[in-house]
Coordinates of C-alpha atoms and ligand atoms in Angstrom, one line a residue:
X186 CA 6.9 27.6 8.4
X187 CA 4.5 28.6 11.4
X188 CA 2.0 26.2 12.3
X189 CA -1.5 26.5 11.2
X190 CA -4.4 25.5 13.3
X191 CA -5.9 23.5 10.8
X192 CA -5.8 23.5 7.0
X193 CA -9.4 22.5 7.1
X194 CA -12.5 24.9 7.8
X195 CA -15.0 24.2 10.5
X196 CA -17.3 23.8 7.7
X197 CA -15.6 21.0 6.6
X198 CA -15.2 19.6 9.7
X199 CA -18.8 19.3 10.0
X200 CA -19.0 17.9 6.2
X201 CA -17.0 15.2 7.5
X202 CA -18.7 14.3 10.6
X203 CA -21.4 14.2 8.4
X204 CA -20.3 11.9 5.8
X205 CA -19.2 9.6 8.6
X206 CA -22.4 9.3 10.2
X207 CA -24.0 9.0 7.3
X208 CA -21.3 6.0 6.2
X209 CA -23.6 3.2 6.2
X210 CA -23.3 -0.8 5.1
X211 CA -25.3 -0.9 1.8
X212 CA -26.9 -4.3 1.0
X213 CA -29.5 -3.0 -1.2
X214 CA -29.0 -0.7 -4.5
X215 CA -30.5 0.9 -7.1
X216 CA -30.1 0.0 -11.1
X217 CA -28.3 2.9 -12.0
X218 CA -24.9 2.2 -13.4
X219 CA -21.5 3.6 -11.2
X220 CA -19.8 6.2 -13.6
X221 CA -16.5 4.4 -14.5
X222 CA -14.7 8.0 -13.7
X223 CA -16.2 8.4 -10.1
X224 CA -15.4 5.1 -9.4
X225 CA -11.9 5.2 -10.5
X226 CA -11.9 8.5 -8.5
X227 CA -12.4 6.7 -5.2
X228 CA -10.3 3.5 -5.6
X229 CA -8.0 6.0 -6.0
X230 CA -8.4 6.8 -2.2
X231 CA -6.9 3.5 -1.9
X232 CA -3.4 4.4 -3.0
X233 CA -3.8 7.2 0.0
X234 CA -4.1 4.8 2.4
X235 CA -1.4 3.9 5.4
X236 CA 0.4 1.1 4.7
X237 CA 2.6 -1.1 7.5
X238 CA 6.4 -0.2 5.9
X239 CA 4.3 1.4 2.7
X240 CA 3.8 -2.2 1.4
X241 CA 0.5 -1.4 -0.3
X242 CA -0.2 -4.9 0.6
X243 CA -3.9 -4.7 -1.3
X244 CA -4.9 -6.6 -4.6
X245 CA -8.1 -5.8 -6.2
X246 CA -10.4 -8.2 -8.2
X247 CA -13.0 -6.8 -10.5
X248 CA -15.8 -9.3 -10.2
X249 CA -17.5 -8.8 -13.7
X250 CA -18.8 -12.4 -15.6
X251 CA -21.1 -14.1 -14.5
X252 CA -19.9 -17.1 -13.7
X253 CA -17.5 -15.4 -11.0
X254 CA -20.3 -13.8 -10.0
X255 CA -22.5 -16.4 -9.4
X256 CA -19.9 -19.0 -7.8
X257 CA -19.6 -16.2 -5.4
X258 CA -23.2 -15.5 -4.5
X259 CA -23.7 -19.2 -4.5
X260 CA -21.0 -19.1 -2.1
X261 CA -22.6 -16.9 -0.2
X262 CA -25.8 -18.5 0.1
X263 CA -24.4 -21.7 1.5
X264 CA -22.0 -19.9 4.1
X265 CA -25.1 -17.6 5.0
X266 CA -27.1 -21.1 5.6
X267 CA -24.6 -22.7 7.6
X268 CA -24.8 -19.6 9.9
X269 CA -28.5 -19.0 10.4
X270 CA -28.0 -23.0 10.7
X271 CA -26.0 -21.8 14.1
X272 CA -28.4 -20.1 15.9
X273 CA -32.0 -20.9 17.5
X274 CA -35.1 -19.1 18.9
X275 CA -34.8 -15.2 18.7
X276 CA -31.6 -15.1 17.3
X277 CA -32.4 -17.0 14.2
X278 CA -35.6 -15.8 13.9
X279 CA -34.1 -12.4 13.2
X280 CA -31.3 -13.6 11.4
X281 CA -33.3 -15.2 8.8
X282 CA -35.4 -11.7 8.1
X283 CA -31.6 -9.9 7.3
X284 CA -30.5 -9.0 4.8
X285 CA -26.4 -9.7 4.4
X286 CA -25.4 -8.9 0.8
X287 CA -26.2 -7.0 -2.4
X288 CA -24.6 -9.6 -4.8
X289 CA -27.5 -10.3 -6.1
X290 CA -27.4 -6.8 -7.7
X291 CA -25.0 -4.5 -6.9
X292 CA -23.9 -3.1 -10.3
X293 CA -20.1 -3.2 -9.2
X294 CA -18.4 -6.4 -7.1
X295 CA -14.9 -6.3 -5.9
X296 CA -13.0 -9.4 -3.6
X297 CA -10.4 -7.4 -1.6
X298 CA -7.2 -9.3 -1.3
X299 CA -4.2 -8.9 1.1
X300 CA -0.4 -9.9 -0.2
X301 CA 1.1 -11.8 2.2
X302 CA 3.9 -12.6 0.5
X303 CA 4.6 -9.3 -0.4
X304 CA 8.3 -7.8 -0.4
X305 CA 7.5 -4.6 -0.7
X306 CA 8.2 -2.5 2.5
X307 CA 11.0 -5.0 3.2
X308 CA 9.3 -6.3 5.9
X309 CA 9.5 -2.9 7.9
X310 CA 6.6 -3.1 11.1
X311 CA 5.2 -6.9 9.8
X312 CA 7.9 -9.0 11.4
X313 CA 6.4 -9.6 14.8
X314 CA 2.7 -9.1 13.3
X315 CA 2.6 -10.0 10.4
X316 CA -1.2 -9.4 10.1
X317 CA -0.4 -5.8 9.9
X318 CA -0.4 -6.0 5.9
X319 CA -4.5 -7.1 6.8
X320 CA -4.8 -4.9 8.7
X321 CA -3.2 -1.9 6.1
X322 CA -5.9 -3.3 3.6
X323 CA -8.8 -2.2 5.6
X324 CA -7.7 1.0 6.8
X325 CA -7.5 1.5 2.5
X326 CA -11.0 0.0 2.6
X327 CA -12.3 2.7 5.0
X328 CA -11.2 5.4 2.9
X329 CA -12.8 3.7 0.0
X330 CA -15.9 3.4 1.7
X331 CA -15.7 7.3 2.8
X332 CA -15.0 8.3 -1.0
X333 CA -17.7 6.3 -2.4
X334 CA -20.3 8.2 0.2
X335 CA -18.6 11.4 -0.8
X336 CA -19.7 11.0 -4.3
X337 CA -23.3 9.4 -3.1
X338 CA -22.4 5.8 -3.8
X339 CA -22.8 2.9 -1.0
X340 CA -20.7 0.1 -0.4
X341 CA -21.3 -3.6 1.3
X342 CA -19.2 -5.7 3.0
X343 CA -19.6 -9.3 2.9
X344 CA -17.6 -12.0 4.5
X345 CA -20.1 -14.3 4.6
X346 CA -18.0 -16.4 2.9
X347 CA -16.0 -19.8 2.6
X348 CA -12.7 -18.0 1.6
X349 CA -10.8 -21.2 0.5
X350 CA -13.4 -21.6 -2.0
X351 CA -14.0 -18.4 -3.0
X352 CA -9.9 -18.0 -3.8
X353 CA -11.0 -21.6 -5.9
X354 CA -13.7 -20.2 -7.9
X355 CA -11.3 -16.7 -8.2
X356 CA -8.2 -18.2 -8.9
X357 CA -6.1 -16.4 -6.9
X358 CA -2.9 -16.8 -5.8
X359 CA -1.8 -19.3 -2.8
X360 CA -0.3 -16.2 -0.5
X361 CA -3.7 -13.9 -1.0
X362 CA -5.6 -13.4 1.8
X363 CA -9.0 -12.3 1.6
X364 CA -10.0 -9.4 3.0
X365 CA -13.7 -9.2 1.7
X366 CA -16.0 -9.6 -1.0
X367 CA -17.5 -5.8 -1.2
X368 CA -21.0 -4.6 -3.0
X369 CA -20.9 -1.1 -4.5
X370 CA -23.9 1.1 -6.3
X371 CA -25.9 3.6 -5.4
X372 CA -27.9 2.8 -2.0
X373 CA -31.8 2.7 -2.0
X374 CA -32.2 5.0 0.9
X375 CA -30.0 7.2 3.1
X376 CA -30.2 6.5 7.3
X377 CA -28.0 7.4 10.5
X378 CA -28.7 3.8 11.8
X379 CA -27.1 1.0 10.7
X380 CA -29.6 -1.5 8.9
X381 CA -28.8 -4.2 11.8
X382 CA -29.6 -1.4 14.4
X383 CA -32.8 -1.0 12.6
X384 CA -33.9 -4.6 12.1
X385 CA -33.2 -5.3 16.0
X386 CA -29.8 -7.3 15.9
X387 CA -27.7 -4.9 17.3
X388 CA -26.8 -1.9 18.5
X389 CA -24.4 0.7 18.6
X390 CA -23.0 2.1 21.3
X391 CA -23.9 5.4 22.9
X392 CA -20.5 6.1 23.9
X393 CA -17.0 5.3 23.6
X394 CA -15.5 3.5 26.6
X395 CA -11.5 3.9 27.5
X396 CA -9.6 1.9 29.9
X397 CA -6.7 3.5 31.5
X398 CA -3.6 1.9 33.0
Ligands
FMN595 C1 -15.1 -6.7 8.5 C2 -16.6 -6.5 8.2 C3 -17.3 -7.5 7.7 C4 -18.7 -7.4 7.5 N1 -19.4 -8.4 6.9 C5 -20.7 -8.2 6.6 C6 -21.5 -9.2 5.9 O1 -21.0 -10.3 5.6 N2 -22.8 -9.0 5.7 C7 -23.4 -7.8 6.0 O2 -24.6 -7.6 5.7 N3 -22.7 -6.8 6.6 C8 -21.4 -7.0 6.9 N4 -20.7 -6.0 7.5 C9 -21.3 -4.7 7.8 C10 -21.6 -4.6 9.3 O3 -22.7 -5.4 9.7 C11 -22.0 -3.1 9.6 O4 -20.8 -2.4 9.4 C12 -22.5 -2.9 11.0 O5 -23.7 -3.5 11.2 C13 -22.6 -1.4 11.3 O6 -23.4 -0.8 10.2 P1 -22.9 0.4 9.4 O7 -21.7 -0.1 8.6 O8 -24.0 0.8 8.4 O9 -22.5 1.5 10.3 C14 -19.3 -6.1 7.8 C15 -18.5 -5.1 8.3 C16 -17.2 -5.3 8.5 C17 -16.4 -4.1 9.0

């Protein structure tokens, strides 16, 4: 078989460029329900994901009663204190004006778990680093995240979090490691700049900067 250039069109090329730019941490949603089909649709991106020795290391909770729900916002809201408790002047001036999660209403709540224990993928690529299966969840995360844009839904990371008790509250098992609690619905508004960029925490780098050795 000859090689193509590329099986994708420049057009989609700049679709994507554009759905990655337009990827943004959601902490604040609207009250229209997710379709259950579209989301199914994009934690299906999951299963797509790379995978250190294909272990698929990732275990999804569906946050749905309220009682799960509200042990983890409570959870939340004491980590969050404890933080903003951590800095002074500026700093916590600001940090007190953000706004770090959309558990107080994001139609859709997930906590993102890692296998440690897991045997499958026989171990391939985790024996040296075994943090590799963590690091095989987020990479499935990211194409979450880039589905759920594609279909005009936002997601929120949160790791503001006391893990221990979340796993508690969850009752998960011993060897899961959490990999986030995440927010999901459709966003309020649509920017190029993250929300931390806008509210003057942070910003993003101009350009990318590459040592060589
Ligand atoms: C591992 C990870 C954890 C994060 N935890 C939080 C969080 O607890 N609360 C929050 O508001 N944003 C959280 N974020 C979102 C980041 O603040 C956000 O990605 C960053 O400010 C850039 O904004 P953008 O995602 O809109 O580009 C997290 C992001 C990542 C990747």
């Amino acid at each position: 078989m000859t090689a193509r250039k590329s099986e994708f069109s420049e057009d989609f090329r700049d679709q994507l460029d554009l759905l990655m730019r337009l990827r943004r941490d959601v902490r604040r949603f609207r009250d229209t329900p997710v379709d259950e089909a579209v989301l199914t649709r994009c934690l299906d991106a999951i299963r797509l994901a790379p995978s250190v020795g294909l272990s698929e290391p990732w275990r999804i909770l569906r946050i749905d009663s309220e009682t799960a729900r509200a042990a983890a916002l409570k959870n939340f809201e004491t980590a969050n204190a404890e933080a903003l408790a951590g800095y002074s002047g500026e700093n916590a001036k600001i940090y007190s004006q953000l706004k770090l999660t959309g558990m107080q209403d994001a139609p859709v709540q997930l906590a993102v778990y890692c296998d440690d224990s897991t045997t499958k993928g026989r171990g391939l690529g985790a024996g040296t680093m075994p943090e590799m299966r963590r690091y095989s969840v987020v990479t499935a995360i990211t194409l979450f995240w880039l589905a759920l844009r594609a279909e005009g839904l936002g997601l929120g990371w949160v790791s503001i979090l006391d893990p221990e008790q979340l796993n508690r509250d969850l009752n998960v098992p011993d060897d899961w490691q959490l990999i986030g609690y995440f927010c999901l619905g459709h966003p309020e508004e649509t920017s190029e700049t993250p929300e931390l960029e806008q509210k003057g925490w942070e910003t993003r780098q101009d350009r990318l900067k590459i040592e060589t050795r």
